[in-house]
Amino acid sequence: MKSLALVLIFITIPLWARSGNVFEIDLNRAILLGIERNITLQSIERQNEIYSHVIREKIREYFPKFGISYFGLRNLNQNQTDSLYNDVRLTVQQLLYDGGENNKNIEIAKLSSSLNKEEFRIQLGKAKVEIVRKYLNSIASYGKYVAAQRLHMSFEAQKKSIESEFRNGLRSKLELTEIESKLAQAYLEVTKSESSYNRSLRELKLQLQLDGDEELAIRENIFFDYVFSDPMPLLQKDEGNFEDNRPDLKKTRIVVERLKKEKEIAEDYWKPKFLVGGYVGKNSNDTQPVRHENYGMNFSVVLPLGSSTFQTQSNYGVQTDGTGIQRIPGYGPQFVGQGENSFNSANFQLMDNLSQSRKILEGEIKFVDALAAQKLARLQAGYEIKDSKERIIENYREITAINRKVELHLENYRAAKVKFSEGLVKRGDVLKIQYDLSLAQGELAEGYAKYIQSCYEYFNASGREWQELPFYKVNYGRGNSIITRLLNENPKNADLFPAPSGRE
């Protein structure tokens, strides 16, 4: 229950920094906030209290059951003596033996409680992955947005320069038309990426259940705050026992164990039940308060016989003085005089439990099906881990490829500018390369986000935590993206990439 413990610990600390109606969050705080407000998790958590009550109820079956019994009789008969009778008793009944049924019911209740806790962990993992997906979609969309903004600013600056030179007769109308066309295209990219970013924020706010007037300020920048590392060394060393870590596999084991207990209860239906009881009280035959003491005890046996039931009961009582009434099951109240009284009864109910054989068969079928489901779940878990591991490797290689793509576009752009100054290429060719460089930055933002998301999918699939497998880390302003490196290598690249602050 490590993940559950972490959640309970973190929920006790402030989940976000708030200024007015603006929430500043990072990925970890978004996860904690989303978990705290998740309706499904809240509902599952409330079920724990129910199972605690059930366990206590079953344990109470081992303790005596006390009660207070009152019986009153009043006959007002014409031409006859009126009769009054009042009887007050304190009763007790104790289960002596039930074939182990109640003990198994306690174990079933405890297993149901454990089952609920594993279900909480399952839904917790799903909630984490969904929050991560929405959060990363937002920061990737923002990365594409600021890259598009940078391109638009560059084209706008070039347009102003060309307009000035065109008025002085240094540039042709064709060059001005080319830059205006590219500027319109860049503006369209800004508009589309801004809309995409706003949509992603709304989806994230909905996932975190924030009100519409509450604004989000995402602290992390996909280009400058993440340090990515090769996942292969960690993946090769990861020898985590997924059968012990994955809550869904624990859940299947608990289901099998619970159904086994239920099957045993159904199969042990033939075991008899022994109960002993007693009473002590007072009665009277007139208007005076109850004063004649009486007491007694009883012993009963319930014996299932196939689809029928045999039940016998023996009672022994003492009426100290006066006249009393014994209530005999099946016969009603019977008057008894002073002294000892007893009665025995036996009842054989034919075919009153025809569903018992069906219950046994159903229990066997459910148990066999649960074993098959457990085997299938184990097989699926193995494949899920392999798939998520391959996805991490694939996405990291994709990042490497996009990094190289950005470098090549930058080299082509620098070379094209030199050729343009020598009159070997047109301005439109240079603008196209610069536009492609901007699109590659958007691909890079998506690639980084996909990699982080695949990390969390692997955490969920293997039942591990981020602290155990640090495939990346957050170091604000000191990330190791290709954009950070290119900006550090050459300050002139600042006119082609987003600013480190992330704000344009």
XYZ file of C-alpha atoms in Angstrom:
504
model
C 0.000 0.000 0.000
C 2.963 2.283 -0.602
C 1.207 4.473 -3.168
C -1.833 4.895 -0.910
C 0.413 5.906 1.969
C 2.159 8.503 -0.192
C -1.168 9.933 -1.262
C -2.403 10.233 2.319
C 0.834 11.917 3.366
C 0.922 14.422 0.515
C -2.731 15.349 0.786
C -2.009 16.814 4.211
C 0.326 19.461 2.707
C -0.660 22.483 0.558
C -1.334 21.198 -2.933
C -0.775 24.386 -4.894
C 0.259 27.992 -4.646
C -2.679 30.320 -5.085
C -2.711 33.999 -5.970
C -6.243 35.373 -6.287
C -8.030 33.035 -8.661
C -4.781 31.784 -10.228
C -3.415 28.357 -9.296
C 0.277 27.757 -9.900
C 0.912 24.040 -10.224
C 3.526 21.594 -11.400
C 3.003 17.993 -12.436
C 3.248 16.485 -8.948
C 0.866 19.040 -7.479
C -1.553 18.512 -10.352
C -1.545 14.786 -9.600
C -2.195 15.355 -5.894
C -4.935 17.911 -6.568
C -6.622 15.626 -9.096
C -6.465 12.685 -6.701
C -7.875 14.697 -3.803
C -10.886 15.772 -5.890
C -11.449 12.499 -7.730
C -15.034 11.392 -7.096
C -14.352 7.732 -7.858
C -11.517 7.554 -5.337
C -13.612 9.318 -2.715
C -16.426 6.828 -3.224
C -14.117 3.820 -2.960
C -12.463 5.244 0.141
C -15.846 5.673 1.833
C -16.526 1.976 1.266
C -13.766 1.138 3.764
C -15.975 2.317 6.603
C -18.749 -0.035 5.456
C -16.425 -3.038 5.461
C -15.203 -2.092 8.938
C -18.810 -2.206 10.130
C -19.372 -5.574 8.441
C -16.316 -7.055 10.159
C -17.494 -5.787 13.544
C -20.976 -7.186 12.900
C -19.596 -10.644 12.121
C -17.341 -10.619 15.180
C -20.349 -9.771 17.372
C -21.916 -13.095 16.349
C -19.506 -14.768 18.786
C -20.875 -12.778 21.721
C -24.144 -13.473 23.556
C -27.271 -11.742 22.281
C -29.259 -10.090 25.032
C -32.850 -8.935 24.863
C -35.799 -7.819 26.938
C -39.093 -9.653 26.461
C -42.541 -8.557 27.594
C -45.771 -10.561 27.371
C -49.148 -9.268 28.569
C -52.552 -10.946 28.648
C -55.871 -9.393 29.633
C -59.242 -11.150 29.416
C -62.420 -9.312 30.382
C -65.098 -12.007 30.140
C -68.800 -11.650 30.871
C -70.075 -13.788 33.754
C -66.519 -15.028 34.349
C -63.556 -13.984 36.400
C -61.321 -11.501 34.612
C -57.738 -12.661 34.032
C -54.638 -10.496 33.892
C -51.095 -11.608 33.234
C -47.826 -9.675 32.805
C -44.414 -11.184 32.198
C -41.066 -9.390 31.820
C -37.867 -11.318 31.022
C -34.223 -10.699 30.268
C -33.195 -13.166 27.547
C -29.827 -14.329 26.278
C -28.765 -16.559 23.391
C -25.309 -17.817 22.537
C -24.062 -19.574 19.412
C -21.927 -22.547 20.396
C -21.052 -24.061 17.038
C -21.858 -23.229 13.424
C -19.355 -25.362 11.515
C -16.946 -22.431 11.123
C -19.362 -20.428 8.975
C -19.120 -17.189 10.922
C -15.328 -17.343 11.042
C -15.277 -17.709 7.261
C -17.698 -14.785 6.972
C -15.269 -12.656 9.002
C -12.447 -13.670 6.675
C -14.630 -12.845 3.657
C -15.384 -9.407 5.096
C -11.656 -8.771 5.654
C -10.897 -9.934 2.113
C -13.612 -7.614 0.790
C -11.951 -4.750 2.653
C -8.577 -5.666 1.116
C -10.276 -5.944 -2.252
C -11.607 -2.409 -1.865
C -8.132 -1.104 -1.024
C -6.636 -2.722 -4.115
C -9.468 -1.272 -6.204
C -8.525 2.120 -4.768
C -4.945 1.591 -5.940
C -6.134 0.523 -9.393
C -8.280 3.621 -9.807
C -5.496 5.727 -8.312
C -3.088 4.524 -11.010
C -5.617 5.213 -13.755
C -6.313 8.678 -12.352
C -2.590 9.470 -12.243
C -2.067 8.458 -15.873
C -5.060 10.521 -17.008
C -3.944 13.592 -15.059
C -0.421 13.229 -16.457
C -1.807 12.925 -19.977
C -3.905 16.096 -19.646
C -1.106 17.999 -17.938
C 1.530 17.039 -20.495
C -0.861 17.832 -23.324
C -1.108 21.336 -21.865
C 2.621 21.975 -21.574
C 3.259 20.434 -25.013
C 0.540 22.654 -26.504
C 2.114 25.634 -24.785
C 5.523 24.654 -26.200
C 4.052 24.604 -29.712
C 2.334 27.918 -29.020
C 5.489 29.779 -27.933
C 7.429 28.256 -30.865
C 4.746 29.555 -33.244
C 4.871 32.944 -31.506
C 8.635 33.130 -31.971
C 8.291 32.342 -35.686
C 5.562 34.959 -36.088
C 7.698 37.590 -34.322
C 10.643 36.770 -36.590
C 8.544 37.003 -39.770
C 6.933 40.215 -38.537
C 10.350 41.791 -37.903
C 11.522 40.684 -41.360
C 8.371 42.121 -42.956
C 8.977 45.520 -41.357
C 12.560 45.491 -42.590
C 11.550 44.514 -46.130
C 8.752 47.120 -46.193
C 11.274 49.812 -45.265
C 13.716 48.621 -47.936
C 10.873 48.297 -50.480
C 9.933 51.943 -49.965
C 13.556 52.867 -50.655
C 13.581 50.712 -53.781
C 15.961 48.098 -52.367
C 13.493 45.184 -52.359
C 11.113 43.883 -54.963
C 7.353 43.549 -54.681
C 7.781 39.748 -54.966
C 9.934 39.630 -51.822
C 7.363 41.663 -49.920
C 4.578 39.357 -51.107
C 6.558 36.269 -50.040
C 7.111 37.516 -46.515
C 3.482 38.618 -46.190
C 2.351 35.157 -47.268
C 4.624 33.451 -44.776
C 3.571 35.890 -42.053
C -0.074 35.005 -42.635
C 0.828 31.327 -42.455
C 2.744 31.897 -39.219
C -0.200 33.834 -37.766
C -2.469 30.922 -38.608
C -0.118 28.594 -36.693
C -0.208 30.940 -33.709
C -4.002 30.993 -33.770
C -4.303 27.214 -34.059
C -1.712 26.486 -31.379
C -3.242 29.053 -29.020
C -6.686 27.479 -29.438
C -5.189 24.037 -28.869
C -3.441 25.285 -25.740
C -6.627 26.850 -24.345
C -8.564 23.640 -25.000
C -5.918 21.585 -23.242
C -6.094 23.911 -20.228
C -9.865 23.528 -20.046
C -9.527 19.744 -20.209
C -6.912 19.854 -17.448
C -9.118 22.092 -15.278
C -12.001 19.700 -15.795
C -9.796 16.760 -14.821
C -8.720 18.651 -11.680
C -12.330 19.781 -11.101
C -11.490 23.480 -10.960
C -14.161 26.100 -11.468
C -14.324 27.935 -14.765
C -13.197 31.252 -13.254
C -10.115 29.693 -11.658
C -7.060 30.194 -13.838
C -4.146 27.787 -14.077
C -0.510 28.824 -14.225
C 1.648 25.866 -15.218
C 5.062 26.196 -13.694
C 7.036 23.797 -15.887
C 8.308 24.549 -19.382
C 8.718 21.546 -21.648
C 11.845 23.005 -23.329
C 13.841 24.286 -20.369
C 12.858 22.516 -17.130
C 13.203 18.786 -17.846
C 16.368 16.720 -17.714
C 15.932 13.573 -19.792
C 18.187 10.546 -19.514
C 18.575 7.312 -21.425
C 16.028 4.910 -19.882
C 17.821 1.721 -20.941
C 20.178 1.409 -17.924
C 17.261 1.733 -15.512
C 15.025 -0.588 -17.502
C 17.706 -3.258 -17.679
C 18.201 -3.126 -13.904
C 14.499 -3.031 -13.100
C 13.751 -6.412 -11.562
C 10.593 -5.388 -9.757
C 8.177 -8.210 -8.972
C 5.140 -6.951 -10.829
C 2.902 -9.637 -9.304
C 3.500 -8.131 -5.873
C 3.465 -4.534 -7.106
C 0.415 -4.469 -9.375
C -2.842 -3.934 -7.464
C -4.971 -5.615 -10.141
C -3.043 -8.870 -9.719
C -3.378 -8.610 -5.949
C -7.076 -8.044 -6.511
C -7.426 -11.231 -8.576
C -5.672 -13.230 -5.844
C -8.003 -11.796 -3.221
C -11.036 -12.564 -5.394
C -9.900 -16.187 -5.725
C -9.366 -16.465 -1.972
C -12.738 -14.899 -1.193
C -14.614 -17.143 -3.629
C -12.829 -20.124 -2.123
C -14.188 -19.183 1.306
C -17.690 -18.687 -0.107
C -17.477 -22.082 -1.811
C -16.416 -23.708 1.466
C -19.410 -22.171 3.255
C -21.762 -23.542 0.606
C -20.167 -26.988 0.739
C -20.245 -27.080 4.564
C -23.985 -26.424 4.646
C -24.538 -29.887 6.213
C -22.726 -28.983 9.414
C -25.138 -28.507 12.339
C -25.593 -25.363 14.391
C -25.809 -25.505 18.190
C -27.304 -22.672 20.213
C -27.935 -22.270 23.927
C -30.131 -19.659 25.571
C -31.732 -18.681 28.837
C -33.988 -16.220 30.549
C -34.696 -14.721 33.932
C -37.730 -12.635 34.758
C -40.821 -11.940 36.836
C -44.557 -12.245 36.252
C -47.887 -11.666 37.983
C -51.517 -12.727 37.610
C -53.150 -9.570 38.922
C -52.855 -5.819 38.845
C -49.919 -5.805 41.199
C -46.404 -5.284 39.788
C -44.618 -8.376 38.517
C -43.237 -10.267 41.515
C -43.149 -14.020 40.816
C -39.647 -14.975 39.732
C -39.038 -17.388 36.868
C -35.975 -18.542 35.006
C -34.937 -21.180 32.531
C -32.679 -22.265 29.717
C -33.003 -23.758 26.253
C -30.865 -25.671 23.817
C -31.474 -25.949 20.069
C -29.930 -27.793 17.132
C -30.367 -26.983 13.434
C -29.322 -29.847 11.176
C -29.499 -29.464 7.365
C -30.333 -32.721 5.593
C -29.922 -32.239 1.875
C -32.651 -29.858 0.760
C -34.545 -30.354 4.044
C -33.945 -29.063 7.558
C -34.333 -30.745 10.929
C -34.580 -28.537 14.000
C -35.011 -29.521 17.626
C -35.340 -27.431 20.766
C -35.312 -28.344 24.462
C -36.488 -25.972 27.180
C -36.264 -26.175 30.967
C -37.815 -23.564 33.252
C -38.718 -22.840 36.852
C -41.736 -20.891 38.097
C -40.950 -20.017 41.717
C -44.521 -19.181 42.774
C -47.800 -18.113 41.251
C -48.849 -19.126 37.773
C -46.712 -18.484 34.689
C -46.942 -18.834 30.965
C -44.397 -20.553 28.745
C -44.381 -19.608 25.087
C -43.784 -22.812 23.147
C -42.736 -22.377 19.492
C -45.486 -23.692 17.236
C -47.988 -24.101 20.078
C -48.362 -20.656 21.566
C -48.622 -19.688 25.256
C -49.199 -22.509 27.774
C -49.989 -22.020 31.486
C -47.590 -23.601 33.972
C -47.861 -23.798 37.721
C -45.365 -23.344 40.484
C -42.336 -25.598 40.119
C -40.334 -27.011 37.233
C -41.562 -27.105 33.637
C -39.995 -28.295 30.426
C -40.864 -29.135 26.873
C -39.133 -30.504 23.771
C -39.964 -29.821 20.163
C -38.764 -31.170 16.850
C -39.484 -29.820 13.403
C -38.634 -31.438 10.095
C -39.063 -29.094 7.107
C -39.193 -30.987 3.819
C -37.697 -29.431 0.712
C -37.316 -25.986 2.270
C -33.805 -25.417 0.904
C -33.936 -26.475 -2.741
C -31.438 -23.771 -3.767
C -28.538 -25.292 -1.809
C -27.283 -27.570 -4.596
C -27.484 -24.630 -7.010
C -25.451 -22.468 -4.639
C -22.751 -25.132 -4.441
C -22.595 -25.394 -8.228
C -22.494 -21.612 -8.626
C -19.691 -21.388 -6.072
C -17.622 -23.981 -7.949
C -18.166 -22.225 -11.295
C -17.256 -18.805 -9.893
C -14.126 -20.202 -8.261
C -12.959 -21.888 -11.474
C -13.700 -18.728 -13.468
C -11.745 -16.635 -10.960
C -8.715 -18.928 -11.328
C -8.900 -18.550 -15.115
C -9.270 -14.756 -14.778
C -6.250 -14.672 -12.464
C -4.139 -16.534 -15.010
C -5.304 -14.236 -17.824
C -4.652 -11.107 -15.732
C -1.106 -12.275 -15.023
C -0.542 -12.872 -18.731
C -1.991 -9.484 -19.687
C 0.116 -7.737 -17.056
C 3.280 -9.237 -18.516
C 2.383 -8.005 -21.987
C 1.409 -4.559 -20.692
C 4.782 -4.168 -19.018
C 6.602 -5.207 -22.176
C 4.512 -2.834 -24.294
C 5.025 0.103 -21.945
C 8.762 -0.633 -21.729
C 9.047 -0.691 -25.523
C 7.047 2.547 -25.703
C 9.514 4.298 -23.380
C 12.430 3.189 -25.534
C 10.594 4.102 -28.743
C 9.674 7.583 -27.467
C 13.201 8.257 -26.252
C 14.578 7.294 -29.648
C 11.961 9.538 -31.228
C 13.235 12.424 -29.098
C 16.766 11.697 -30.276
C 15.600 11.718 -33.901
C 13.680 14.984 -33.500
C 16.705 16.553 -31.778
C 18.748 15.726 -34.841
C 15.959 17.048 -37.044
C 16.047 20.397 -35.237
C 19.837 20.553 -35.609
C 19.629 19.805 -39.331
C 16.936 22.433 -39.902
C 19.076 24.955 -38.039
C 22.127 24.073 -40.145
C 20.064 24.321 -43.334
C 18.691 27.672 -42.232
C 22.165 29.094 -41.546
C 23.443 27.731 -44.865
C 20.403 29.075 -46.731
C 20.949 32.550 -45.274
C 24.514 32.523 -46.546
C 23.349 31.375 -50.000
C 20.622 34.018 -49.999
C 23.184 36.742 -49.303
C 25.139 35.440 -52.290
C 22.012 35.369 -54.455
C 22.003 31.589 -54.835
C 18.544 30.964 -53.310
C 15.314 32.927 -53.008
C 14.029 34.500 -49.831
C 11.021 32.154 -49.959
C 13.347 29.155 -49.616
C 14.902 30.633 -46.475
C 11.489 31.387 -44.990
C 10.313 27.845 -45.704
C 13.307 26.362 -43.904
C 12.696 28.650 -40.941
C 9.039 27.608 -40.930
C 10.052 23.925 -40.953
C 12.409 24.625 -38.038
C 9.487 26.026 -36.048
C 7.332 22.976 -36.828
C 10.185 20.722 -35.667
C 10.140 22.543 -32.310
C 6.441 21.721 -32.013
C 7.230 18.079 -32.761
C 9.919 18.216 -30.088
C 7.439 19.493 -27.488
C 5.069 16.636 -28.324
C 7.947 14.143 -28.268
C 9.052 15.193 -24.783
C 5.470 15.011 -23.500
C 4.944 11.543 -25.024
C 8.128 10.303 -23.373
C 7.113 11.509 -19.898
C 3.634 10.052 -20.373
C 5.083 6.686 -21.394
C 7.172 6.764 -18.205
C 4.023 7.061 -16.092
C 2.331 4.350 -18.118
C 5.262 2.084 -17.285
C 5.047 3.066 -13.609
C 1.373 2.111 -13.622
C 1.930 -1.120 -15.563
C 4.780 -2.309 -13.338
C 3.293 -1.017 -10.083
C 6.333 1.180 -9.454
C 6.780 4.775 -8.312
C 8.577 7.662 -9.996
C 11.132 7.787 -7.173
C 12.157 4.195 -7.923
C 12.689 4.764 -11.661
C 13.779 8.361 -12.340
C 13.694 8.311 -16.144
C 13.689 12.111 -16.020
C 13.849 14.882 -13.456
C 12.730 18.479 -13.183
C 15.413 21.146 -12.795
C 13.877 24.536 -13.408
C 15.775 26.512 -16.036
C 18.444 23.829 -16.329
C 16.916 21.271 -18.649
C 18.954 19.381 -21.223
C 16.734 19.771 -24.294
C 18.344 20.427 -27.669
C 16.888 23.946 -27.611
C 18.610 24.716 -24.302
C 21.896 23.439 -25.691
C 21.622 25.398 -28.945
C 20.814 28.601 -27.075
C 23.786 28.085 -24.778
C 26.115 27.329 -27.706
C 25.173 30.380 -29.760
C 23.251 33.399 -28.434
C 22.336 34.266 -32.045
C 19.970 31.293 -32.029
C 17.705 33.253 -29.682
C 15.845 34.720 -32.680
C 14.771 31.193 -33.731
C 13.760 29.557 -30.450
C 11.417 30.397 -27.546
C 12.868 32.418 -24.693
C 13.989 30.426 -21.602
C 11.338 32.219 -19.552
C 8.749 30.540 -21.788
C 6.972 33.885 -22.302
C 7.076 35.696 -25.601
